[in-house]
Amino acid sequence: MVEVLVPTEIGPDYAPPASPRVERLRDSLVAIRRYDTCSERALLVTESYKETEGQPYIIRRAKAFDKLLRNMTIFILDDELIVGHRASMRKGVPFCPEIDVDWIEKELNNRERDSLSGSCPTCIEFLTGLRRT
């Protein structure tokens, strides 16, 4: 029989103690102070949409998704049990041009006021040409 430990005082502020693995995950995530922009997804989707020009929209979306699954950077970090990231880095923010691009210009204009950095060398080059393509 499995013994289930039930705390005697459960309230809204109760949280069970974290395991060493969870502590390591938390510490490594908190240590990263800034989010980083990741253009990898946007570049792959844009490339796919150029390759499938003239095809039905649903086919273009499917082929773009296929290209993402085949080409996105895959990384699995130590201590993770559930893996997978939408960007090519731990605290990366992917751009999704097939969904919406209007927010990107406003977001880039606010760089000095928030903690999202743009160290990805192709981000600005890609985004400035986005409206022209």
mmCIF file of C-alpha atoms in Angstrom, residues 5-62:
data_model
loop_
_atom_site.group_PDB
_atom_site.id
_atom_site.type_symbol
_atom_site.label_atom_id
_atom_site.label_comp_id
_atom_site.label_asym_id
_atom_site.label_seq_id
_atom_site.Cartn_x
_atom_site.Cartn_y
_atom_site.Cartn_z
ATOM 1 C CA LEU A 5 1.284 12.302 3.211
ATOM 2 C CA VAL A 6 -1.306 14.989 3.805
ATOM 3 C CA PRO A 7 -0.191 18.267 5.391
ATOM 4 C CA THR A 8 -2.139 19.233 8.474
ATOM 5 C CA GLU A 9 -2.463 22.890 7.460
ATOM 6 C CA ILE A 10 -3.491 23.406 3.861
ATOM 7 C CA GLY A 11 -4.401 26.940 2.979
ATOM 8 C CA PRO A 12 -4.175 29.299 0.025
ATOM 9 C CA ASP A 13 -0.473 29.930 0.701
ATOM 10 C CA TYR A 14 0.481 26.292 1.121
ATOM 11 C CA ALA A 15 2.947 24.870 -1.351
ATOM 12 C CA PRO A 16 4.678 21.552 -0.863
ATOM 13 C CA PRO A 17 8.453 21.741 -0.661
ATOM 14 C CA ALA A 18 10.094 21.632 -4.079
ATOM 15 C CA SER A 19 12.293 18.711 -5.001
ATOM 16 C CA PRO A 20 15.983 19.348 -5.756
ATOM 17 C CA ARG A 21 15.221 18.900 -9.476
ATOM 18 C CA VAL A 22 12.467 21.529 -9.388
ATOM 19 C CA GLU A 23 14.736 23.878 -7.416
ATOM 20 C CA ARG A 24 17.456 23.516 -10.084
ATOM 21 C CA LEU A 25 14.937 24.220 -12.854
ATOM 22 C CA ARG A 26 13.590 27.257 -11.028
ATOM 23 C CA ASP A 27 17.057 28.622 -10.257
ATOM 24 C CA SER A 28 18.251 28.220 -13.838
ATOM 25 C CA LEU A 29 15.135 29.947 -15.185
ATOM 26 C CA VAL A 30 15.228 32.815 -12.696
ATOM 27 C CA ALA A 31 18.936 33.351 -13.428
ATOM 28 C CA ILE A 32 18.045 34.478 -16.957
ATOM 29 C CA ARG A 33 17.056 38.104 -16.433
ATOM 30 C CA ARG A 34 16.089 39.008 -19.985
ATOM 31 C CA TYR A 35 13.966 37.371 -22.641
ATOM 32 C CA ASP A 36 15.524 37.141 -26.075
ATOM 33 C CA THR A 37 13.856 37.431 -29.451
ATOM 34 C CA CYS A 38 14.124 34.420 -31.731
ATOM 35 C CA SER A 39 13.618 34.819 -35.460
ATOM 36 C CA GLU A 40 14.198 31.157 -36.369
ATOM 37 C CA ARG A 41 10.479 30.333 -36.523
ATOM 38 C CA ALA A 42 9.629 33.482 -38.477
ATOM 39 C CA LEU A 43 12.366 32.825 -41.026
ATOM 40 C CA LEU A 44 11.232 29.231 -41.594
ATOM 41 C CA VAL A 45 7.544 30.162 -41.910
ATOM 42 C CA THR A 46 8.302 33.032 -44.279
ATOM 43 C CA GLU A 47 10.498 30.795 -46.406
ATOM 44 C CA SER A 48 7.736 28.185 -46.570
ATOM 45 C CA TYR A 49 5.098 30.764 -47.527
ATOM 46 C CA LYS A 50 7.344 31.978 -50.355
ATOM 47 C CA GLU A 51 7.801 28.387 -51.562
ATOM 48 C CA THR A 52 4.049 27.681 -51.523
ATOM 49 C CA GLU A 53 2.795 30.927 -53.049
ATOM 50 C CA GLY A 54 -0.418 30.379 -55.026
ATOM 51 C CA GLN A 55 -1.434 27.233 -53.130
ATOM 52 C CA PRO A 56 -4.560 27.092 -50.921
ATOM 53 C CA TYR A 57 -4.076 28.763 -47.541
ATOM 54 C CA ILE A 58 -4.687 25.591 -45.516
ATOM 55 C CA ILE A 59 -2.012 23.754 -47.534
ATOM 56 C CA ARG A 60 0.410 26.628 -46.994
ATOM 57 C CA ARG A 61 -0.198 26.500 -43.226
ATOM 58 C CA ALA A 62 0.305 22.725 -43.195
#
